[in-house]
mmCIF file of C-alpha atoms in Angstrom:
data_model
loop_
_atom_site.group_PDB
_atom_site.id
_atom_site.type_symbol
_atom_site.label_atom_id
_atom_site.label_comp_id
_atom_site.label_asym_id
_atom_site.label_seq_id
_atom_site.Cartn_x
_atom_site.Cartn_y
_atom_site.Cartn_z
ATOM 1 C CA MET G 1366 99.189 70.588 33.518
ATOM 2 C CA THR G 1367 100.032 74.024 32.201
ATOM 3 C CA GLU G 1368 102.131 76.744 33.825
ATOM 4 C CA ASP G 1369 99.001 78.720 34.719
ATOM 5 C CA GLU G 1370 97.448 75.787 36.573
ATOM 6 C CA LYS G 1371 100.589 75.317 38.688
ATOM 7 C CA THR G 1372 100.531 78.910 40.006
ATOM 8 C CA VAL G 1373 96.884 78.974 41.121
ATOM 9 C CA ALA G 1374 96.627 80.424 44.642
ATOM 10 C CA PRO G 1375 94.851 78.357 47.332
ATOM 11 C CA GLU G 1376 92.188 81.091 47.708
ATOM 12 C CA ASP G 1377 91.411 80.959 44.021
ATOM 13 C CA LEU G 1378 91.157 77.187 44.122
ATOM 14 C CA ARG G 1379 88.835 77.408 47.134
ATOM 15 C CA GLN G 1380 86.658 79.947 45.283
ATOM 16 C CA GLU G 1381 86.461 77.759 42.196
ATOM 17 C CA THR G 1382 85.473 74.788 44.371
ATOM 18 C CA ALA G 1383 82.906 76.883 46.233
ATOM 19 C CA ASP G 1384 81.361 78.027 42.960
ATOM 20 C CA GLU G 1385 80.903 74.408 41.910
ATOM 21 C CA ALA G 1386 79.823 73.096 45.376
ATOM 22 C CA PRO G 1387 77.364 75.381 47.232
ATOM 23 C CA GLU G 1388 77.797 73.456 50.518
ATOM 24 C CA VAL G 1389 81.443 74.626 50.681
ATOM 25 C CA ALA G 1390 80.326 78.243 50.207
ATOM 26 C CA GLU G 1391 77.657 77.771 52.867
ATOM 27 C CA HIS G 1392 80.236 76.260 55.253
ATOM 28 C CA ASP G 1393 82.557 79.230 54.646
ATOM 29 C CA ARG G 1394 79.691 81.666 55.297
ATOM 30 C CA VAL G 1395 78.778 79.857 58.555
ATOM 31 C CA ALA G 1396 82.416 79.965 59.702
ATOM 32 C CA GLU G 1397 82.577 83.678 58.878
ATOM 33 C CA LEU G 1398 79.343 84.369 60.805
ATOM 34 C CA GLU G 1399 80.577 82.346 63.800
ATOM 35 C CA ALA G 1400 83.807 84.378 63.861
ATOM 36 C CA GLU G 1401 81.779 87.630 63.741
ATOM 37 C CA LEU G 1402 79.531 86.346 66.546
ATOM 38 C CA ALA G 1403 82.534 85.467 68.726
ATOM 39 C CA GLU G 1404 84.039 88.903 68.070
ATOM 40 C CA SER G 1405 80.725 90.596 68.906
ATOM 41 C CA ARG G 1406 80.385 88.599 72.142
ATOM 42 C CA SER G 1407 83.920 89.573 73.126
ATOM 43 C CA ALA G 1408 83.225 93.239 72.377
ATOM 44 C CA THR G 1409 79.984 93.077 74.383
ATOM 45 C CA LEU G 1410 81.720 91.534 77.389
ATOM 46 C CA TYR G 1411 84.446 94.163 77.206
ATOM 47 C CA ALA G 1412 81.838 96.952 77.005
ATOM 48 C CA ARG G 1413 79.943 95.528 80.003
ATOM 49 C CA ALA G 1414 83.141 95.308 82.050
ATOM 50 C CA GLU G 1415 84.064 98.865 81.108
ATOM 51 C CA ALA G 1416 80.574 100.092 82.067
ATOM 52 C CA GLN G 1417 80.825 98.343 85.458
ATOM 53 C CA ASN G 1418 84.245 99.907 86.066
ATOM 54 C CA LEU G 1419 82.901 103.354 85.184
ATOM 55 C CA LEU G 1420 79.938 102.848 87.515
ATOM 56 C CA ARG G 1421 82.198 101.738 90.393
ATOM 57 C CA ARG G 1422 84.544 104.652 89.784
ATOM 58 C CA ALA G 1423 81.647 107.142 89.701
ATOM 59 C CA GLN G 1424 80.203 105.699 92.926
ATOM 60 C CA LYS G 1425 83.609 105.948 94.641
ATOM 61 C CA GLU G 1426 84.067 109.541 93.492
ATOM 62 C CA ALA G 1427 80.549 110.462 94.677
ATOM 63 C CA GLU G 1428 81.209 108.801 98.049
ATOM 64 C CA ASP G 1429 84.528 110.655 98.408
ATOM 65 C CA ALA G 1430 82.839 113.913 97.436
ATOM 66 C CA ARG G 1431 80.237 113.413 100.184
ATOM 67 C CA THR G 1432 82.806 112.298 102.753
ATOM 68 C CA TYR G 1433 85.330 115.052 102.106
ATOM 69 C CA ALA G 1434 82.999 117.836 100.922
ATOM 70 C CA ALA G 1435 83.735 119.945 103.986
ATOM 71 C CA THR G 1436 87.519 119.832 103.541
ATOM 72 C CA GLY G 1437 87.902 123.381 102.222
ATOM 73 C CA PHE G 1438 85.562 124.836 104.825
ATOM 74 C CA ALA G 1439 87.223 122.788 107.569
ATOM 75 C CA ARG G 1440 90.675 124.117 106.634
ATOM 76 C CA ASP G 1441 89.328 127.664 106.799
ATOM 77 C CA ILE G 1442 87.621 127.179 110.171
ATOM 78 C CA LEU G 1443 90.773 125.701 111.752
ATOM 79 C CA SER G 1444 92.217 129.201 112.046
ATOM 80 C CA VAL G 1445 89.140 130.200 114.071
ATOM 81 C CA ALA G 1446 89.715 127.218 116.388
ATOM 82 C CA ASP G 1447 93.393 128.175 116.708
ATOM 83 C CA ASN G 1448 92.565 131.782 117.577
ATOM 84 C CA LEU G 1449 89.969 130.709 120.139
ATOM 85 C CA ALA G 1450 92.467 128.347 121.793
ATOM 86 C CA ARG G 1451 95.122 131.087 121.870
ATOM 87 C CA ALA G 1452 92.623 133.537 123.392
ATOM 88 C CA LEU G 1453 91.698 131.074 126.125
ATOM 89 C CA ALA G 1454 95.356 130.318 126.844
ATOM 90 C CA ALA G 1455 96.143 134.027 127.112
ATOM 91 C CA ILE G 1456 93.608 134.689 129.873
ATOM 92 C CA PRO G 1457 95.519 135.009 133.161
ATOM 93 C CA GLU G 1458 94.391 132.821 136.069
ATOM 94 C CA ASP G 1459 93.410 135.802 138.241
ATOM 95 C CA LEU G 1460 90.993 137.051 135.538
ATOM 96 C CA ARG G 1461 89.465 133.562 135.248
ATOM 97 C CA GLU G 1462 88.450 133.810 138.911
ATOM 98 C CA ASP G 1463 87.274 137.452 138.689
ATOM 99 C CA GLU G 1464 83.464 137.536 138.754
ATOM 100 C CA LYS G 1465 83.338 140.267 136.065
ATOM 101 C CA TRP G 1466 85.283 138.102 133.583
ATOM 102 C CA LYS G 1467 84.117 134.657 134.644
ATOM 103 C CA GLY G 1468 81.045 134.729 132.338
ATOM 104 C CA LEU G 1469 83.187 135.619 129.328
ATOM 105 C CA VAL G 1470 85.708 132.867 130.099
ATOM 106 C CA VAL G 1471 82.962 130.274 130.595
ATOM 107 C CA GLY G 1472 81.356 131.378 127.298
ATOM 108 C CA LEU G 1473 84.634 131.102 125.397
ATOM 109 C CA GLU G 1474 85.302 127.658 126.868
ATOM 110 C CA ALA G 1475 81.778 126.520 125.909
ATOM 111 C CA THR G 1476 82.353 127.823 122.373
ATOM 112 C CA GLY G 1477 85.588 125.824 122.192
ATOM 113 C CA ARG G 1478 83.815 122.651 123.354
ATOM 114 C CA GLU G 1479 81.020 123.175 120.823
ATOM 115 C CA LEU G 1480 83.542 123.702 118.034
ATOM 116 C CA ASP G 1481 85.270 120.446 119.024
ATOM 117 C CA SER G 1482 81.885 118.705 119.031
ATOM 118 C CA VAL G 1483 81.067 119.979 115.527
ATOM 119 C CA PHE G 1484 84.488 118.832 114.327
ATOM 120 C CA GLY G 1485 83.813 115.390 115.794
ATOM 121 C CA ARG G 1486 80.422 115.100 114.074
ATOM 122 C CA HIS G 1487 82.074 115.796 110.733
ATOM 123 C CA GLY G 1488 84.977 113.385 111.205
ATOM 124 C CA ILE G 1489 87.564 116.055 111.981
ATOM 125 C CA SER G 1490 89.958 115.028 114.722
ATOM 126 C CA LYS G 1491 93.002 116.602 116.329
ATOM 127 C CA ILE G 1492 96.327 114.859 115.759
ATOM 128 C CA VAL G 1493 98.088 113.808 118.956
ATOM 129 C CA ALA G 1494 101.646 115.056 118.702
ATOM 130 C CA LEU G 1495 103.391 115.630 122.060
ATOM 131 C CA GLY G 1496 105.465 112.636 123.097
ATOM 132 C CA GLU G 1497 104.908 110.843 119.777
ATOM 133 C CA THR G 1498 107.627 109.897 117.325
ATOM 134 C CA LEU G 1499 107.777 112.248 114.346
ATOM 135 C CA ASP G 1500 105.558 110.966 111.525
ATOM 136 C CA PRO G 1501 106.116 112.998 108.337
ATOM 137 C CA ASN G 1502 102.622 111.979 107.173
ATOM 138 C CA ARG G 1503 101.027 113.794 110.126
ATOM 139 C CA HIS G 1504 103.660 116.138 111.563
ATOM 140 C CA GLN G 1505 105.820 118.883 110.111
ATOM 141 C CA ALA G 1506 109.043 119.463 112.021
ATOM 142 C CA MET G 1507 109.719 123.183 112.390
ATOM 143 C CA MET G 1508 112.794 122.965 114.622
ATOM 144 C CA GLU G 1509 115.049 120.616 116.532
ATOM 145 C CA MET G 1510 115.547 121.087 120.246
ATOM 146 C CA PRO G 1511 118.394 119.540 122.268
ATOM 147 C CA SER G 1512 116.948 117.232 124.913
ATOM 148 C CA ALA G 1513 118.505 114.888 127.426
ATOM 149 C CA GLU G 1514 115.135 113.409 128.515
ATOM 150 C CA ALA G 1515 113.489 112.645 125.156
ATOM 151 C CA GLU G 1516 114.733 110.263 122.474
ATOM 152 C CA PRO G 1517 115.858 111.930 119.230
ATOM 153 C CA GLY G 1518 112.914 112.173 116.822
ATOM 154 C CA THR G 1519 110.358 112.533 119.638
ATOM 155 C CA ILE G 1520 108.009 115.529 119.505
ATOM 156 C CA VAL G 1521 108.667 117.772 122.491
ATOM 157 C CA GLN G 1522 106.757 120.890 121.467
ATOM 158 C CA GLU G 1523 103.562 121.502 119.494
ATOM 159 C CA ILE G 1524 103.578 124.854 117.750
ATOM 160 C CA GLN G 1525 100.265 124.395 115.932
ATOM 161 C CA SER G 1526 97.751 121.556 116.204
ATOM 162 C CA GLY G 1527 97.268 119.249 113.257
ATOM 163 C CA TYR G 1528 93.958 117.765 112.125
ATOM 164 C CA MET G 1529 92.659 114.788 110.165
ATOM 165 C CA ILE G 1530 89.355 114.564 108.309
ATOM 166 C CA LYS G 1531 88.340 110.915 108.436
ATOM 167 C CA ASP G 1532 91.495 109.139 107.238
ATOM 168 C CA ARG G 1533 93.008 112.067 105.326
ATOM 169 C CA LEU G 1534 95.370 114.745 106.558
ATOM 170 C CA LEU G 1535 93.647 118.103 106.810
ATOM 171 C CA ARG G 1536 96.602 120.013 108.259
ATOM 172 C CA PRO G 1537 99.891 118.677 109.651
ATOM 173 C CA ALA G 1538 100.855 119.459 113.228
ATOM 174 C CA LEU G 1539 103.748 121.934 113.351
ATOM 175 C CA VAL G 1540 106.148 120.567 115.932
ATOM 176 C CA GLY G 1541 109.516 120.822 117.597
ATOM 177 C CA VAL G 1542 111.489 117.581 117.650
ATOM 178 C CA ALA G 1543 114.085 116.406 120.172
ATOM 179 C CA LYS G 1544 117.662 115.931 119.100
ATOM 180 C CA LYS G 1545 120.622 114.545 121.008
ATOM 181 C CA ALA G 1546 121.888 117.014 123.623
ATOM 182 C CA ASP G 1547 125.275 118.568 122.846
#
């Protein structure tokens, strides 16, 4: 054996054998094709999974878009609801009973009920605040008020109503929270 024969790489030896025995070359080609097939199957499965994920994500985004499409408009119309409620609250009791003003008051109250009904049809609901424990996910504390009757952290005053649209916060309720009396 010569020095050159001792340093022959295994790949070279395999190639020499394959040249002399075609069944070895055919076996190598089959193994190579099987590896490519396995890689292609894996890539196909990955692509299918990715396509399904994209489809699910697109469906979820479309559903959210339909469900919460009115969010911007709803936020804008809340100020109208607030102003209507303030107007109704500002009408003195003696004017409510006056026959000249009674029609106007009844009309304003009917408008308020209709606005509440429209909100309800679109999944917009008022957040209950008075008497509840402060929830920073639904309430925004504007001030603390000393109170001997209410537990600290309990909402004792509602400055502005809060609203939810379905399960999302549309606007937090602005509230006054009880603190321990001095």
